[in-house]
Amino acid sequence: MIPSLSPNISHNLDFNSLPHHVAVIMDGNGRWATQQGLPRITGHRQGAKTLKNLLRCCYDLGIGELTAYAFSTENWRRPSEEINFLMLLFEQLLKQELEQLHRESIRISFIGDLSILPSSLQQIMALSREKTQKNQALHFRLAINYGSRQEIVHACRQIVQQVHQGNLTLETLDEAVFQQYLSTSEGSDPDLLIRTSGEMRLSNYLLWQMAYTEIYFTDVFWPDFSPSHFYEALWHYQQRNRRFGRLVGTHLPENRSLF
Ligand code: IPE
Ligand code: IPE
Ligand code: MG
């Protein structure tokens, strides 16, 4: 079911050319709470509800992949009370939502270095991934303890190891092979990135994968990001001209030189 929208946006959205893969940087939870005189963790709790609504919205629209940034490798620099709360929240959410998501055939997976997360969280993550791995409706990826630079260095280490072991040669290493060593190897690159809260940076998110992603920034804090804000982002996405280096309106055959 399509949520109610401002008539302007819903009228003009082309449901046949939606992005296949949407990535989100869910930012502004703390400021949302502070603005109302509430503790920061209230913002995280509210932010979790926003994520559930967005997931539903993507599901209803038939969007293929949603990748949400929940905790960065840099977020360990925060006070331990906030970190502990977030880890508990992730665990609770997965426990609460797993059955329903599975029933709807949503596939859940994770990117980031999971090895240092609390073991009870790791357990429910492993269960969620295994239980839903064959689901076809929507691939929902959660980035927890994720950092793009770390991911790229990790890929390089694995590649060097493969070369040492004689399983890979330097001559065969190209972009397509490289991307197989990234944690997103099974999916496609994001078509659209949405970052809330007015910050205009990538904060170490999917740097390789977002080489040609359309980026949409909004001032809205994540807990306030509603389905109609999402539709607005989709509308803006549809106004973009994705050229991938080509010229507008030209369809040169691959082998024809411009010069
Ligand atoms: C995003 O909201 C959630 C996480 C990074 C875990 P923030 O917690 O960064 O909220 P602000 O940016 O401080 O308002
Ligand atoms: C990015 O938000 C990470 C997540 C949303 C999980 P931050 O709030 O940590 O980013 P910076 O520090 O403002 O760049
Ligand atoms: Mg922030």
Short mmCIF file of C-alpha atoms and ligand atoms in Angstrom, two decimals:
data_model
loop_
_atom_site.label_atom_id
_atom_site.label_comp_id
_atom_site.label_asym_id
_atom_site.label_seq_id
_atom_site.Cartn_x
_atom_site.Cartn_y
_atom_site.Cartn_z
CA MET A 1 0.00 0.00 0.00
CA ILE A 2 1.33 3.42 -0.97
CA PRO A 3 1.45 5.84 1.98
CA SER A 4 -0.37 9.15 1.72
CA LEU A 5 1.70 11.90 0.18
CA SER A 6 1.56 15.51 -0.66
CA PRO A 7 -0.50 15.40 -3.90
CA ASN A 8 2.19 17.25 -5.79
CA ILE A 9 4.85 14.62 -5.27
CA SER A 10 2.68 11.49 -5.52
CA HIS A 11 1.22 12.81 -8.76
CA ASN A 12 4.55 13.31 -10.42
CA LEU A 13 6.44 10.24 -9.29
CA ASP A 14 7.18 7.68 -11.98
CA PHE A 15 6.73 4.30 -10.34
CA ASN A 16 8.38 2.60 -13.31
CA SER A 17 11.75 4.24 -12.87
CA LEU A 18 12.49 3.95 -9.19
CA PRO A 19 16.05 3.34 -7.98
CA HIS A 20 16.87 -0.34 -7.57
CA HIS A 21 19.22 0.25 -4.63
CA VAL A 22 18.72 2.97 -2.01
CA ALA A 23 21.38 3.71 0.62
CA VAL A 24 20.73 5.88 3.66
CA ILE A 25 22.90 7.67 6.21
CA MET A 26 20.49 7.90 9.12
CA ASP A 27 21.79 11.06 10.75
CA GLY A 28 20.42 13.56 13.28
CA ASN A 29 18.97 11.30 15.99
CA GLY A 30 20.87 13.05 18.76
CA ARG A 31 20.02 16.58 17.64
CA TRP A 32 16.36 15.63 17.19
CA ALA A 33 16.23 14.54 20.83
CA THR A 34 18.31 17.40 22.22
CA GLN A 35 16.10 19.91 20.45
CA GLN A 36 13.18 18.61 22.49
CA GLY A 37 15.08 18.44 25.78
CA LEU A 38 15.21 14.63 25.60
CA PRO A 39 18.22 12.32 26.05
CA ARG A 40 20.02 11.37 22.83
CA ILE A 41 18.97 7.74 23.15
CA THR A 42 15.33 8.76 22.66
CA GLY A 43 16.39 9.94 19.23
CA HIS A 44 17.93 6.56 18.44
CA ARG A 45 14.76 4.79 19.54
CA GLN A 46 12.65 7.04 17.36
CA GLY A 47 15.15 6.61 14.53
CA ALA A 48 14.61 2.86 14.65
CA LYS A 49 10.90 3.46 13.97
CA THR A 50 11.80 5.61 10.98
CA LEU A 51 13.93 2.78 9.61
CA LYS A 52 11.08 0.29 9.99
CA ASN A 53 8.74 2.66 8.11
CA LEU A 54 11.29 3.21 5.36
CA LEU A 55 11.82 -0.52 4.97
CA ARG A 56 8.06 -0.98 4.60
CA CYS A 57 7.91 1.80 2.07
CA CYS A 58 10.72 0.29 -0.02
CA TYR A 59 9.05 -3.10 0.18
CA ASP A 60 5.71 -1.68 -0.99
CA LEU A 61 7.39 0.08 -3.89
CA GLY A 62 9.30 -3.01 -4.99
CA ILE A 63 12.72 -1.44 -4.41
CA GLY A 64 15.32 -4.20 -4.60
CA GLU A 65 17.96 -3.18 -2.05
CA LEU A 66 18.12 -0.92 0.99
CA THR A 67 21.45 -0.35 2.75
CA ALA A 68 21.29 1.60 6.01
CA TYR A 69 24.24 3.03 7.96
CA ALA A 70 23.61 2.24 11.62
CA PHE A 71 27.07 2.47 13.24
CA SER A 72 30.40 3.56 11.76
CA THR A 73 33.92 2.47 12.69
CA GLU A 74 34.32 6.04 13.97
CA ASN A 75 31.24 5.88 16.22
CA TRP A 76 33.31 4.01 18.86
CA ARG A 77 34.58 7.49 19.75
CA ARG A 78 31.23 8.21 21.44
CA PRO A 79 30.51 7.83 25.16
CA SER A 80 30.25 4.17 26.19
CA GLU A 81 26.66 4.60 27.49
CA GLU A 82 25.49 5.65 24.04
CA ILE A 83 27.41 2.84 22.33
CA ASN A 84 26.02 0.24 24.73
CA PHE A 85 22.51 1.53 24.20
CA LEU A 86 22.88 1.32 20.42
CA MET A 87 24.19 -2.26 20.56
CA LEU A 88 21.22 -3.27 22.73
CA LEU A 89 18.82 -1.48 20.42
CA PHE A 90 20.17 -3.33 17.35
CA GLU A 91 19.79 -6.62 19.17
CA GLN A 92 16.25 -5.89 20.38
CA LEU A 93 15.15 -4.73 16.97
CA LEU A 94 16.43 -7.80 15.20
CA LYS A 95 14.81 -10.08 17.77
CA GLN A 96 11.49 -8.24 17.45
CA GLU A 97 11.39 -7.93 13.68
CA LEU A 98 13.05 -11.08 12.37
CA GLU A 99 9.92 -13.26 12.05
CA GLN A 100 7.86 -10.58 10.33
CA LEU A 101 10.66 -9.69 7.91
CA HIS A 102 11.15 -13.34 7.09
CA ARG A 103 7.41 -13.80 6.46
CA GLU A 104 7.60 -10.96 3.96
CA SER A 105 10.53 -12.63 2.24
CA ILE A 106 12.97 -9.85 3.12
CA ARG A 107 16.61 -10.85 3.10
CA ILE A 108 18.72 -9.40 5.92
CA SER A 109 22.49 -9.11 5.83
CA PHE A 110 25.20 -7.03 7.45
CA ILE A 111 28.29 -5.18 6.36
CA GLY A 112 31.14 -4.08 8.61
CA ASP A 113 33.51 -5.81 11.00
CA LEU A 114 31.11 -7.79 13.14
CA SER A 115 33.81 -9.69 15.04
CA ILE A 116 34.14 -7.13 17.83
CA LEU A 117 30.42 -6.66 18.46
CA PRO A 118 28.83 -8.09 21.63
CA SER A 119 28.41 -11.86 21.22
CA SER A 120 24.63 -11.83 21.85
CA LEU A 121 24.29 -9.30 19.02
CA GLN A 122 26.52 -11.39 16.75
CA GLN A 123 24.30 -14.40 17.42
CA ILE A 124 21.06 -12.75 16.38
CA MET A 125 22.81 -11.24 13.36
CA ALA A 126 24.02 -14.67 12.26
CA LEU A 127 20.55 -16.14 12.78
CA SER A 128 18.89 -13.30 10.83
CA ARG A 129 21.31 -13.71 7.95
CA GLU A 130 21.02 -17.48 7.76
CA LYS A 131 17.27 -17.63 8.15
CA THR A 132 16.57 -15.05 5.46
CA GLN A 133 19.38 -15.74 2.99
CA LYS A 134 17.12 -17.25 0.31
CA ASN A 135 14.45 -14.54 0.56
CA GLN A 136 13.77 -12.71 -2.67
CA ALA A 137 11.57 -9.67 -1.99
CA LEU A 138 14.04 -7.03 -0.81
CA HIS A 139 17.65 -7.19 0.31
CA PHE A 140 18.00 -5.16 3.49
CA ARG A 141 21.62 -4.53 4.47
CA LEU A 142 22.56 -2.98 7.80
CA ALA A 143 26.01 -1.40 8.14
CA ILE A 144 27.19 -1.92 11.72
CA ASN A 145 30.79 -1.14 12.67
CA TYR A 146 31.21 -0.33 9.00
CA GLY A 147 33.95 1.85 7.53
CA SER A 148 34.60 2.02 3.82
CA ARG A 149 38.35 2.50 4.14
CA GLN A 150 38.58 -0.51 6.42
CA GLU A 151 36.55 -2.52 3.91
CA ILE A 152 38.86 -1.53 1.04
CA VAL A 153 42.03 -2.37 3.00
CA HIS A 154 40.49 -5.70 4.00
CA ALA A 155 39.76 -6.44 0.32
CA CYS A 156 43.37 -5.60 -0.60
CA ARG A 157 44.71 -7.97 2.06
CA GLN A 158 42.54 -10.80 0.78
CA ILE A 159 43.61 -10.13 -2.80
CA VAL A 160 47.32 -10.13 -1.86
CA GLN A 161 46.78 -13.43 -0.07
CA GLN A 162 45.10 -14.91 -3.15
CA VAL A 163 48.00 -13.75 -5.32
CA HIS A 164 50.53 -15.28 -2.89
CA GLN A 165 48.64 -18.55 -2.96
CA GLY A 166 48.60 -18.54 -6.76
CA ASN A 167 44.80 -18.30 -7.03
CA LEU A 168 44.85 -14.87 -8.66
CA THR A 169 47.28 -13.05 -10.92
CA LEU A 170 47.93 -9.33 -11.00
CA GLU A 171 47.05 -9.28 -14.70
CA THR A 172 43.52 -10.55 -14.04
CA LEU A 173 42.85 -8.09 -11.22
CA ASP A 174 40.46 -5.44 -12.50
CA GLU A 175 37.54 -3.44 -11.08
CA ALA A 176 35.08 -6.30 -11.44
CA VAL A 177 37.39 -8.72 -9.64
CA PHE A 178 38.20 -6.15 -6.94
CA GLN A 179 34.58 -5.53 -6.12
CA GLN A 180 34.06 -9.24 -5.48
CA TYR A 181 36.21 -8.80 -2.38
CA LEU A 182 33.99 -6.08 -0.93
CA SER A 183 31.24 -6.85 1.57
CA THR A 184 28.61 -5.71 -0.94
CA SER A 185 29.83 -8.08 -3.66
CA GLU A 186 26.45 -9.76 -4.00
CA GLY A 187 24.50 -6.59 -4.71
CA SER A 188 24.52 -3.65 -7.07
CA ASP A 189 25.94 -0.18 -6.42
CA PRO A 190 23.48 2.25 -4.80
CA ASP A 191 21.49 4.33 -7.27
CA LEU A 192 20.44 6.85 -4.65
CA LEU A 193 22.01 7.91 -1.35
CA ILE A 194 19.93 9.89 1.14
CA ARG A 195 21.60 11.65 4.06
CA THR A 196 19.41 13.39 6.62
CA SER A 197 20.13 16.20 9.12
CA GLY A 198 21.79 18.70 6.80
CA GLU A 199 25.29 17.18 6.88
CA MET A 200 26.81 16.99 3.42
CA ARG A 201 29.52 14.36 3.65
CA LEU A 202 29.88 10.62 3.20
CA SER A 203 31.40 9.84 6.62
CA ASN A 204 33.30 6.82 5.32
CA TYR A 205 30.24 5.14 3.77
CA LEU A 206 30.40 2.95 0.64
CA LEU A 207 33.13 5.05 -0.98
CA TRP A 208 33.92 2.56 -3.74
CA GLN A 209 30.28 1.63 -4.35
CA MET A 210 29.05 5.22 -4.65
CA ALA A 211 31.25 6.31 -7.54
CA TYR A 212 28.12 7.07 -9.61
CA THR A 213 25.39 7.25 -6.99
CA GLU A 214 22.97 10.18 -7.03
CA ILE A 215 23.21 11.96 -3.67
CA TYR A 216 20.28 13.63 -1.94
CA PHE A 217 20.75 15.71 1.22
CA THR A 218 17.88 16.90 3.37
CA ASP A 219 17.80 19.03 6.52
CA VAL A 220 15.18 16.78 8.11
CA PHE A 221 16.48 14.87 11.15
CA TRP A 222 16.30 11.11 10.74
CA PRO A 223 13.55 10.52 13.36
CA ASP A 224 11.32 12.94 11.40
CA PHE A 225 12.09 11.41 7.99
CA SER A 226 8.65 10.21 6.86
CA PRO A 227 7.43 8.29 3.81
CA SER A 228 6.52 11.59 2.15
CA HIS A 229 10.08 12.85 2.66
CA PHE A 230 11.24 9.63 1.03
CA TYR A 231 8.93 10.20 -1.90
CA GLU A 232 10.31 13.66 -2.23
CA ALA A 233 13.83 12.20 -2.40
CA LEU A 234 12.66 9.76 -5.07
CA TRP A 235 11.13 12.59 -7.04
CA HIS A 236 14.41 14.52 -6.94
CA TYR A 237 16.24 11.38 -8.04
CA GLN A 238 13.96 11.13 -11.05
CA GLN A 239 14.84 14.68 -12.10
CA ARG A 240 18.53 13.80 -12.35
CA ASN A 241 20.25 12.95 -15.61
CA ARG A 242 22.56 10.01 -14.98
CA ARG A 243 25.21 10.30 -17.63
CA PHE A 244 27.99 8.04 -16.34
CA GLY A 245 30.48 10.15 -18.27
CA ARG A 246 28.54 10.27 -21.52
CA LEU A 247 27.15 13.41 -23.14
CA VAL A 248 23.48 14.27 -22.79
CA GLY A 249 21.34 12.75 -25.51
CA THR A 250 24.18 11.02 -27.34
CA HIS A 251 24.30 7.30 -27.90
CA LEU A 252 27.75 6.72 -29.32
CA PRO A 253 28.52 3.10 -30.09
CA GLU A 254 31.12 1.79 -27.62
CA ASN A 255 33.85 1.52 -30.25
CA ARG A 256 33.41 4.92 -31.96
CA SER A 257 36.08 7.44 -31.09
CA LEU A 258 35.08 10.99 -30.14
CA PHE A 259 38.27 12.48 -31.55
C1 IPE B 1 22.83 8.99 13.72
O1 IPE B 1 22.44 10.03 14.56
C2 IPE B 1 22.91 7.67 14.42
C3 IPE B 1 24.27 7.18 14.64
C4 IPE B 1 25.36 7.71 14.17
C5 IPE B 1 24.41 5.97 15.43
P1 IPE B 1 23.51 10.79 15.44
O2 IPE B 1 23.65 10.06 16.74
O3 IPE B 1 24.77 10.99 14.70
O4 IPE B 1 22.79 12.17 15.68
P2 IPE B 1 23.47 13.61 15.65
O5 IPE B 1 24.17 13.73 14.36
O6 IPE B 1 24.42 13.66 16.82
O7 IPE B 1 22.33 14.55 15.79
C1 IPE B 2 27.41 8.75 10.17
O1 IPE B 2 26.90 9.65 11.09
C2 IPE B 2 27.29 7.35 10.69
C3 IPE B 2 25.92 6.86 10.88
C4 IPE B 2 24.83 7.48 10.54
C5 IPE B 2 25.82 5.56 11.45
P1 IPE B 2 27.85 10.42 12.10
O2 IPE B 2 26.97 11.33 12.88
O3 IPE B 2 28.67 9.47 12.87
O4 IPE B 2 28.79 11.24 11.12
P2 IPE B 2 29.72 12.50 11.36
O5 IPE B 2 30.60 12.19 12.53
O6 IPE B 2 28.82 13.67 11.66
O7 IPE B 2 30.47 12.67 10.08
MG MG B 3 25.45 12.43 13.45
#
